[in-house]
XYZ file of N, CA and C in Angstrom:
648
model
N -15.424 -22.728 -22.037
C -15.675 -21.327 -21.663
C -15.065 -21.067 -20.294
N -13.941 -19.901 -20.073
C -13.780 -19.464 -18.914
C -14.687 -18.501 -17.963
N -14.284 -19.340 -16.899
C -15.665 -18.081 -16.010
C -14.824 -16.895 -15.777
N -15.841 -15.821 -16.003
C -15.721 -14.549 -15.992
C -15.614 -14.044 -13.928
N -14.264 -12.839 -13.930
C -13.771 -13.110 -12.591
C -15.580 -12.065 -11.809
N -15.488 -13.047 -10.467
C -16.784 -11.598 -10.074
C -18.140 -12.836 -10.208
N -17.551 -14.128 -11.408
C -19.071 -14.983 -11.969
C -18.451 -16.306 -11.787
N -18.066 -16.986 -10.488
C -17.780 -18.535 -10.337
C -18.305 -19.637 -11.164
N -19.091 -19.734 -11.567
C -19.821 -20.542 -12.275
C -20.440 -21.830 -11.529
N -21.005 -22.840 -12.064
C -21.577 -23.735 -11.172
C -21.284 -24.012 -9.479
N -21.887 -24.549 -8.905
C -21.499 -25.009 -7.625
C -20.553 -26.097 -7.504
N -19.757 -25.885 -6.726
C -18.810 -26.830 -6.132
C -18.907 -28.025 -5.018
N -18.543 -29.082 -5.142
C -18.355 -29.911 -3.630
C -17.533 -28.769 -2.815
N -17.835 -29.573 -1.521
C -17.262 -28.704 0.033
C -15.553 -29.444 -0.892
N -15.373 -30.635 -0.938
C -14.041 -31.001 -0.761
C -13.420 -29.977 -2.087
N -14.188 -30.275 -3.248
C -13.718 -29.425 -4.514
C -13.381 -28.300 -4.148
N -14.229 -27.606 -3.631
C -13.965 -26.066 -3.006
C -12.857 -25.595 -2.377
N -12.425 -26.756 -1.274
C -11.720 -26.884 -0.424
C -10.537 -26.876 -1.195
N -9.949 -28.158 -2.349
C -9.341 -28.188 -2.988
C -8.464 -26.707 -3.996
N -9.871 -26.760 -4.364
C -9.588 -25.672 -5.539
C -8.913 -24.048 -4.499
N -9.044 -23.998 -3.611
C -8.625 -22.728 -2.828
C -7.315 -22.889 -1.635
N -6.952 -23.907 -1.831
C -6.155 -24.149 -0.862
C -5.117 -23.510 -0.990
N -4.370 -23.364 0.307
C -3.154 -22.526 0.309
C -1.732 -23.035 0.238
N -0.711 -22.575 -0.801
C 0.390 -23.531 -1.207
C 1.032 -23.113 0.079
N 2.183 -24.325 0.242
C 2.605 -24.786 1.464
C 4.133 -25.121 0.998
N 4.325 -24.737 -0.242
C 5.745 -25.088 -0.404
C 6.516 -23.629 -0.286
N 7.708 -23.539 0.498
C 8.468 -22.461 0.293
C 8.957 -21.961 -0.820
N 8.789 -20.311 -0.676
C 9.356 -19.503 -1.715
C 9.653 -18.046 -1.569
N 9.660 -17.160 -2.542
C 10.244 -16.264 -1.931
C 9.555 -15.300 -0.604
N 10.027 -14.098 0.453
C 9.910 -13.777 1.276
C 8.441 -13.140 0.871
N 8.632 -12.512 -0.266
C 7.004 -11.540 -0.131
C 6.461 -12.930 -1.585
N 5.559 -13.137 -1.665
C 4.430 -13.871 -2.912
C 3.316 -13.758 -2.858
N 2.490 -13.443 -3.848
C 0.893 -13.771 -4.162
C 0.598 -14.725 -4.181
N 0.239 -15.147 -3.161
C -1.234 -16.783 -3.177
C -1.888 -16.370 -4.363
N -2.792 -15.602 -4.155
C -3.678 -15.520 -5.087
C -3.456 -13.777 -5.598
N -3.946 -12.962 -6.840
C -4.336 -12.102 -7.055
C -4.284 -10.719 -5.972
N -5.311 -11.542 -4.636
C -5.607 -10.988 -4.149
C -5.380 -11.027 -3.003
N -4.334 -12.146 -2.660
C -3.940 -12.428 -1.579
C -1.769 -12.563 -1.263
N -1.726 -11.688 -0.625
C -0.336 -11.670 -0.253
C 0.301 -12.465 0.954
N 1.199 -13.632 0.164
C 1.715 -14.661 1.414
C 3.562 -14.083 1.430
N 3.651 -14.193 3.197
C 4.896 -13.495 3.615
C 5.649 -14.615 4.379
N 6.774 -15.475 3.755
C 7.532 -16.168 4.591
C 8.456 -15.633 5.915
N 7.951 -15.579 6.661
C 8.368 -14.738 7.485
C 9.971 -15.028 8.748
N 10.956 -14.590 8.368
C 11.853 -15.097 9.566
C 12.554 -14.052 9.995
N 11.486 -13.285 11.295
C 12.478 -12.324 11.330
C 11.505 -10.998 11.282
N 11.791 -10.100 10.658
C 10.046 -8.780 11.371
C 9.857 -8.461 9.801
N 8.718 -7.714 9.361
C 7.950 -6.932 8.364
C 7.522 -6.096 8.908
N 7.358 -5.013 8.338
C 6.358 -3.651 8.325
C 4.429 -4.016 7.431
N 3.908 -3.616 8.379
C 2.059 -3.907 7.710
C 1.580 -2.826 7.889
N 0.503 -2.167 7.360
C -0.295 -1.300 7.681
C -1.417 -1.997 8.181
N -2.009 -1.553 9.727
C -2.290 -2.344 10.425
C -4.464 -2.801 9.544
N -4.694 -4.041 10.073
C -5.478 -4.324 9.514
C -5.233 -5.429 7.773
N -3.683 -5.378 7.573
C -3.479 -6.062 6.599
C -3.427 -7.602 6.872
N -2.921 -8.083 8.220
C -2.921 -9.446 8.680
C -4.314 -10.134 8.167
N -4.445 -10.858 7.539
C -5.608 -12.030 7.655
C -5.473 -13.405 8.426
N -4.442 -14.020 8.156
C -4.145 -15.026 9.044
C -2.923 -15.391 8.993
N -2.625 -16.410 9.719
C -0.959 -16.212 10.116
C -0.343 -17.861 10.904
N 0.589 -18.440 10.025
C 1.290 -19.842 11.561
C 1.927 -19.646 11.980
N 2.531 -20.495 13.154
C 3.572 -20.231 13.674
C 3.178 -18.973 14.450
N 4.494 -18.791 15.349
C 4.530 -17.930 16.516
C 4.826 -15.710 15.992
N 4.033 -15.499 15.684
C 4.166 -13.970 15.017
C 3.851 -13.123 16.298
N 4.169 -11.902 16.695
C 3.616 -10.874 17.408
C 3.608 -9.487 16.477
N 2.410 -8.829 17.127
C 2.462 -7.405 15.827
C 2.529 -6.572 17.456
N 3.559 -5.497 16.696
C 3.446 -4.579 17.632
C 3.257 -3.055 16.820
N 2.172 -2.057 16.698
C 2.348 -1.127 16.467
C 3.103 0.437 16.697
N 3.940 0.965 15.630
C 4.575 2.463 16.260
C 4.189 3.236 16.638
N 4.830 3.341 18.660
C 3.947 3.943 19.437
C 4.267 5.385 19.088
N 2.975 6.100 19.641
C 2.681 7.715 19.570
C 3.735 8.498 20.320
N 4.044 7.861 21.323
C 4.330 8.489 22.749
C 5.970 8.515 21.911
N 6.817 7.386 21.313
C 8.134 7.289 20.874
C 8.420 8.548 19.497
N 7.655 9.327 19.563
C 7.092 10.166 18.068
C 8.914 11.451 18.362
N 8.926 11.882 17.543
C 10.622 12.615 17.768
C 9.956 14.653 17.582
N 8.999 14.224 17.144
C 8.219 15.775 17.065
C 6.582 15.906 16.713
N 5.888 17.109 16.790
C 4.815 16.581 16.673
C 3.966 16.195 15.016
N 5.007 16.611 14.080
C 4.277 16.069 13.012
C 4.517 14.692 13.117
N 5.889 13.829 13.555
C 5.920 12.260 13.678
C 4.594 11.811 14.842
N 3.987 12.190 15.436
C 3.231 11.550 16.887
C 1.929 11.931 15.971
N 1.534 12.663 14.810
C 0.424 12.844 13.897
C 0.236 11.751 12.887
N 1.538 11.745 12.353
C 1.433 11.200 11.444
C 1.546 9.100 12.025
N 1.786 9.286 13.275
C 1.659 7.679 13.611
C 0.253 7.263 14.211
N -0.451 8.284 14.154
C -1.810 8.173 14.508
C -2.769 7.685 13.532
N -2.103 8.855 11.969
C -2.790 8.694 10.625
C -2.564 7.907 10.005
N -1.400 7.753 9.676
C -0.624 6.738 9.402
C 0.234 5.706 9.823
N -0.700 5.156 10.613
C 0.180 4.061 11.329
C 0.864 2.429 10.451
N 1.693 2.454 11.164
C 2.575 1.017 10.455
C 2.954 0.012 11.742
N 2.277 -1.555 11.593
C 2.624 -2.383 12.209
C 3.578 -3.104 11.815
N 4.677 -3.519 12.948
C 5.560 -4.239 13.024
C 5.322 -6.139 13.279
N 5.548 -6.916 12.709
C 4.937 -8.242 12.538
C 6.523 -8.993 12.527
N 6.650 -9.683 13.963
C 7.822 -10.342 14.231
C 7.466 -11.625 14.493
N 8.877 -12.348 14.207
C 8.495 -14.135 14.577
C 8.851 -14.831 13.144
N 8.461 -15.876 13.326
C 8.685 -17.068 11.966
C 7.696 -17.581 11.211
N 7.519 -18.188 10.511
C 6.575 -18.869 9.850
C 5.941 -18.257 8.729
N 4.484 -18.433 8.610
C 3.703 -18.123 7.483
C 3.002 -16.831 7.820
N 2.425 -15.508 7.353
C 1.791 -15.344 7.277
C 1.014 -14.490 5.870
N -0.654 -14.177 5.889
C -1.251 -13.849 4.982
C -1.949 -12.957 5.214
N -1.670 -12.060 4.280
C -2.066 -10.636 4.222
C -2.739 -10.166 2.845
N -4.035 -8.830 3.103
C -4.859 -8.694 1.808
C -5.545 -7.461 2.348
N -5.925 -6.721 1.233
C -6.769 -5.420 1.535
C -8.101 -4.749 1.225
N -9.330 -5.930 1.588
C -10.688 -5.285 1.340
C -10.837 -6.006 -0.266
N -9.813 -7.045 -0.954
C -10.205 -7.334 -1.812
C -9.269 -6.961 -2.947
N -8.470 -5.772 -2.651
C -7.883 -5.336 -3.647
C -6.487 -6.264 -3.964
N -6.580 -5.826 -5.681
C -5.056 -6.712 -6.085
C -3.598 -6.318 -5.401
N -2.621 -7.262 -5.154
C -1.444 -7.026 -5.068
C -1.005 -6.917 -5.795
N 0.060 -5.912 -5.251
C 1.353 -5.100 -6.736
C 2.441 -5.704 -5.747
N 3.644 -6.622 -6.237
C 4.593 -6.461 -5.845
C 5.528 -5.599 -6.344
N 6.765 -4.613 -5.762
C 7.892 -4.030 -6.400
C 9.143 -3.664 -5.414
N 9.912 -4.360 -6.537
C 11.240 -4.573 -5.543
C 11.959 -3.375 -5.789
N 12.354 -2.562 -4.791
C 13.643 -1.250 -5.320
C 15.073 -2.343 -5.015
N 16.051 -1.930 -6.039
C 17.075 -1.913 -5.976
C 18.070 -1.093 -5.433
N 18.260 -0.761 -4.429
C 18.578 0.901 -3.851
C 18.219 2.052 -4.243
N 16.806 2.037 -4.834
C 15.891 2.982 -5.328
C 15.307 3.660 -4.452
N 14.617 4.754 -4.954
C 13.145 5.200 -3.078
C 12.112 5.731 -4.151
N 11.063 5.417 -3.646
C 10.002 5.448 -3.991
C 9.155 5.825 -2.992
N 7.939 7.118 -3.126
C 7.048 7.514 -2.213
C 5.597 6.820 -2.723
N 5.187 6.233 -1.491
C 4.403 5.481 -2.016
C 3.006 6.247 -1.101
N 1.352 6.164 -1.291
C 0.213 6.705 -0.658
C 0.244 6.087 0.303
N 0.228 5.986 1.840
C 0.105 5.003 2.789
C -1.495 4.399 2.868
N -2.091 5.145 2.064
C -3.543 4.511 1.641
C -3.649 3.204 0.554
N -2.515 3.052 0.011
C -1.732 2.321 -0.882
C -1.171 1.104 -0.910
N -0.381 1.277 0.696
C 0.773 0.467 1.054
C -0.179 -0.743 1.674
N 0.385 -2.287 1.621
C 0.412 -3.189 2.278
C 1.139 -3.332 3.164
N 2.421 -4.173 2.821
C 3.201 -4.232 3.503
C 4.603 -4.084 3.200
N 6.148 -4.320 3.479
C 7.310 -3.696 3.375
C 8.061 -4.796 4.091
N 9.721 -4.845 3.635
C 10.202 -5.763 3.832
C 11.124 -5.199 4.983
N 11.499 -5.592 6.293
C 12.372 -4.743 7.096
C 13.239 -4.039 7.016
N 14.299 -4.448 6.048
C 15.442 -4.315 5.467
C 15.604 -2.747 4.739
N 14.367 -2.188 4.355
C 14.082 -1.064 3.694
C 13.885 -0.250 4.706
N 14.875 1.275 4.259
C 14.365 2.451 5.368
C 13.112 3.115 5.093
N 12.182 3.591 5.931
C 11.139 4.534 5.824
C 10.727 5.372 6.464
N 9.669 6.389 6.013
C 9.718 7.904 6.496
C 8.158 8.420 6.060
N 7.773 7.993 7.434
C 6.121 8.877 6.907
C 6.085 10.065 6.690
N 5.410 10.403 5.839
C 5.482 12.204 5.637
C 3.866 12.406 5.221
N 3.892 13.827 5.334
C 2.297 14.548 4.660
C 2.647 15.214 3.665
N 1.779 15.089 2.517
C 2.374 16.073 1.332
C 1.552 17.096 1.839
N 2.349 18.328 1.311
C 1.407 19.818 1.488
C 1.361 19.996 3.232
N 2.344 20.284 3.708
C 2.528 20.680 5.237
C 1.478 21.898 5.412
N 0.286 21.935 6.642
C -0.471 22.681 6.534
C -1.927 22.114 6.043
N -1.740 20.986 5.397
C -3.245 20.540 4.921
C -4.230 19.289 5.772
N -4.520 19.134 6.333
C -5.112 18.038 7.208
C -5.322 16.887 6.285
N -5.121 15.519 6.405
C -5.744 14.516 5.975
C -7.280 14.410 5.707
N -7.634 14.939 6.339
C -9.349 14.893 6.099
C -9.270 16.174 5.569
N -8.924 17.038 5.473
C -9.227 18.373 4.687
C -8.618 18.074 2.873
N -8.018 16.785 2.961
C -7.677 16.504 1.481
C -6.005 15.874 1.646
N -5.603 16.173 2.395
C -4.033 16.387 2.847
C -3.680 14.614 2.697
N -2.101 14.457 1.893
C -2.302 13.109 1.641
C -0.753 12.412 2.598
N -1.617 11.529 3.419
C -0.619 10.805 3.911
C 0.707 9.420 3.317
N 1.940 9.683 3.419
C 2.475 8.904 2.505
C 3.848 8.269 3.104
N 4.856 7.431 2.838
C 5.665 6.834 3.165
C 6.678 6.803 2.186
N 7.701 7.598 2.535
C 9.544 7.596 1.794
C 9.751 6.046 2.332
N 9.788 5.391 0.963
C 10.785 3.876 0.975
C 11.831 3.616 0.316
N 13.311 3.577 0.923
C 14.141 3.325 -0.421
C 14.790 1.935 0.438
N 15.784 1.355 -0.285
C 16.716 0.631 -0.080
C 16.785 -0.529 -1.179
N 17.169 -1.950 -0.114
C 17.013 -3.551 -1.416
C 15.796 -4.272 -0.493
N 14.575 -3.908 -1.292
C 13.640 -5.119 -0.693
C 12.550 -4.915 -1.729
N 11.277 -5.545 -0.987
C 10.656 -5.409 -1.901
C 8.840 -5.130 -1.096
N 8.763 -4.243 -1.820
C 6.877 -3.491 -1.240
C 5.526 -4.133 -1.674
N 4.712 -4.470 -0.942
C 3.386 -4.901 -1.254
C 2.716 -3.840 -1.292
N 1.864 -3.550 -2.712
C 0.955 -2.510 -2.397
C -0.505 -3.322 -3.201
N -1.586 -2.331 -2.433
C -2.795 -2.643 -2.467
C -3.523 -2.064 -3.570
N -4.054 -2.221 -4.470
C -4.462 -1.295 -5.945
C -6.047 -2.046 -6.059
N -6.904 -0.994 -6.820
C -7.919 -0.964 -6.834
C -8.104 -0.707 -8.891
N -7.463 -2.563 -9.000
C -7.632 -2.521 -10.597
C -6.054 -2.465 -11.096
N -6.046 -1.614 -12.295
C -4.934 -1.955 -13.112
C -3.830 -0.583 -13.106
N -2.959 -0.559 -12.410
C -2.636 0.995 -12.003
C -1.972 1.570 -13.722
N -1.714 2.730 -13.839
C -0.833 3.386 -15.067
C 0.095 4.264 -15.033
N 1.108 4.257 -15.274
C 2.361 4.812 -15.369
C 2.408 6.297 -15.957
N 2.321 7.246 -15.976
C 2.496 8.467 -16.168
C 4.112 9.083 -16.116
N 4.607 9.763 -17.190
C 5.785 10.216 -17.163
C 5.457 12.154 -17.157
N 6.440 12.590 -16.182
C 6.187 13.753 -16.063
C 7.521 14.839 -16.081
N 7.685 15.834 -17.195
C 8.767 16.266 -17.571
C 8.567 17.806 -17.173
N 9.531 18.689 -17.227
C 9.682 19.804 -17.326
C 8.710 20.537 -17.997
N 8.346 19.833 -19.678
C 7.503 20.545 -20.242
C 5.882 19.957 -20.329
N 5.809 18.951 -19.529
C 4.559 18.385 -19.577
C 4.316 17.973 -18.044
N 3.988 18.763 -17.269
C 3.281 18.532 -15.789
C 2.076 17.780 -15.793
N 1.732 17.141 -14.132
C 0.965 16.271 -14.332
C -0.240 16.791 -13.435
N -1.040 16.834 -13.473
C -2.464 16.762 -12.160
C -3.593 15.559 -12.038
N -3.341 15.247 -10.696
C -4.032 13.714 -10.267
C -5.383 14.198 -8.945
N -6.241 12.973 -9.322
C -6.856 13.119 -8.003
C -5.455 12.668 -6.965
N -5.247 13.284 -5.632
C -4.893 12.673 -4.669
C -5.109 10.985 -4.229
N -6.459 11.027 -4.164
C -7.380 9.850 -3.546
C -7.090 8.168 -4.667
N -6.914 8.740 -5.921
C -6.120 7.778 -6.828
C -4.423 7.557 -7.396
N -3.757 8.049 -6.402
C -2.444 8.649 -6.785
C -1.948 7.508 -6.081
N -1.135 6.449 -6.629
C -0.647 5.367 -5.763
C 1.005 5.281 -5.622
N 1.609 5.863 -5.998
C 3.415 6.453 -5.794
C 3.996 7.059 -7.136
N 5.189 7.374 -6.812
C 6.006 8.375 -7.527
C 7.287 8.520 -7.193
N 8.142 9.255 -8.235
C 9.382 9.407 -7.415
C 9.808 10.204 -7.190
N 10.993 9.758 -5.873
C 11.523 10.849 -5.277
C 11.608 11.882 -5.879
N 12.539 11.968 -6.999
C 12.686 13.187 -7.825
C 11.295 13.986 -8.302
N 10.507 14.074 -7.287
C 9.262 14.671 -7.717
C 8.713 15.410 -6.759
N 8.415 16.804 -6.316
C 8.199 17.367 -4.912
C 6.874 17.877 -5.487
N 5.816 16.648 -5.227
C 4.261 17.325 -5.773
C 3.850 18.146 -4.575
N 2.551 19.032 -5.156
C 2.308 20.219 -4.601
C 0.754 19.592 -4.158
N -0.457 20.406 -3.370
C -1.854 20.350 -3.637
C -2.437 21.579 -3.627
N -3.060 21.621 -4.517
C -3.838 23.239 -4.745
C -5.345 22.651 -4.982
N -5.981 23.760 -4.784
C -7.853 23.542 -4.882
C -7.824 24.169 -5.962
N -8.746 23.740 -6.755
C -9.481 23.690 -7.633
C -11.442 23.472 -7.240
N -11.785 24.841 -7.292
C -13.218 24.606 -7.140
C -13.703 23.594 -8.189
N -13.839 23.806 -9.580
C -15.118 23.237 -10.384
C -14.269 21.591 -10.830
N -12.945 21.357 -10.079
C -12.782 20.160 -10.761
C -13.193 18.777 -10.589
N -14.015 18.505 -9.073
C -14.115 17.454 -8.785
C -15.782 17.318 -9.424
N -15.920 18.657 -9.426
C -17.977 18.854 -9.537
C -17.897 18.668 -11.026
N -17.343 19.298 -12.100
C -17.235 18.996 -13.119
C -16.837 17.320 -13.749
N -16.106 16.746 -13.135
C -15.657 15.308 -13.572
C -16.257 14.576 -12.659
N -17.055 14.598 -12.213
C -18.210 13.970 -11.224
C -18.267 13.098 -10.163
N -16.593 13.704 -9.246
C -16.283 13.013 -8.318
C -16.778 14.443 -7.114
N -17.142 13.239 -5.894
C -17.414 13.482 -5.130
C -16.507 12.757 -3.573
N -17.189 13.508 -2.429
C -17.474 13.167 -1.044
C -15.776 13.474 -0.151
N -14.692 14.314 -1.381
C -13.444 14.737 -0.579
C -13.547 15.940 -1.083
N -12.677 16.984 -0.098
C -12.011 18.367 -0.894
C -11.650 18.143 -2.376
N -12.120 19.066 -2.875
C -11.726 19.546 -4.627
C -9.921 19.768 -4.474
N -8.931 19.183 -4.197
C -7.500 19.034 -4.317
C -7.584 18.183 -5.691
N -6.187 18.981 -5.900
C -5.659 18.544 -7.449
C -4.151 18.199 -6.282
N -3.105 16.990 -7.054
C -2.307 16.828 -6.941
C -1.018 17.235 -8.005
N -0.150 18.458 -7.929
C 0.725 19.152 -8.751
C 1.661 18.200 -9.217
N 2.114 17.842 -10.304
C 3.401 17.250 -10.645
C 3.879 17.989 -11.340
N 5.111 18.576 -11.391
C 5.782 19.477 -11.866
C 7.731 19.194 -11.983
């Protein structure tokens, strides 16, 4: 019988324990999953993190976060407040994870992809990016969703809460999402946010603005 994830099953020795969780030590590629739930980054050279993603780390790393003050206007000096992204330089190992949630790896091929910065882990240097707010005019706490333009050749760690699903959205079949579960999309897609009073009270979500996310 396999143990069910969430239900370990019997107790372990300290050494078994020890064993059974240990962290591989052989090189491989730049971004990998240790575990499920854990993202290991061979590091030579800098990454992008959303700060708070570091768990632990060898070797000589420094994180420096993008300062406010370097902002080029004032939606950039907002949006590095809301959305901030740490810079993680140096060599070696490090390990990164988010409150538990699974890693998604995905590599663009000179693709771009907008991803939720509520979303994002971490990012490979090599890739350009571009914080933005969808719905200019809407506050983050008023519902307003903070997010990150990524294109180039690398590859993105994102943080998911379960098993994400693919949605295709055409001319004749538009899409509407909670915001708060919306984890990327593509470029070719300029979603909108509109309120909707009875939709969050009716489908029995609570504790954000009633925003619908437009795909069109």
């Amino acid at each position: 019988m396999h143990a069910i994830e969430g239900h370990p099953g019997p107790a372990q020795s300290l050494d078994a324990f020890v064993e059974a969780q240990r962290a591989g030590e052989q090189p491989g590629p730049a971004f990998h999953c240790e575990s499920a739930r854990l993202l290991r980054i061979d590091l030579d050279g800098e990454v992008w993190l959303k700060p708070g993603a570091a768990l632990a780390y060898r070797g000589d790393v420094a994180f420096e976060r993008r300062p406010t003050l370097e902002a080029t206007d004032p939606l950039d000096a907002v949006l590095r407040e809301v959305a901030p992204l740490v810079r993680a330089h140096g060599a070696n190992r490090l390990y990164c994870g988010s409150h538990g949630s699974h890693v998604r790896l995905v590599r663009l091929e000179g693709q771009s992809l907008v991803v939720a910065w509520s979303e994002l882990l971490a990012f490979e240097s090599r890739l350009a990016f571009a914080p933005e707010l969808v719905a200019h005019g809407v506050s983050v706490a008023a519902g307003g969703l903070a997010v990150v333009r990524i294109s180039g050749e690398g590859v993105i760690a994102l943080a998911t809460h379960g098993q994400p699903i693919a949605f295709e959205v055409t001319p004749d079949s538009p899409l509407n999402t909670d915001p708060h579960a919306t984890l990327a999309w593509s470029v070719s897609l300029s979603p909108t946010l509109k309120t909707e009073l009875t939709w969050r009270s009716l489908v029995g979500h609570g504790g954000h603005e009633p925003f619908q996310m437009h795909f069109a």
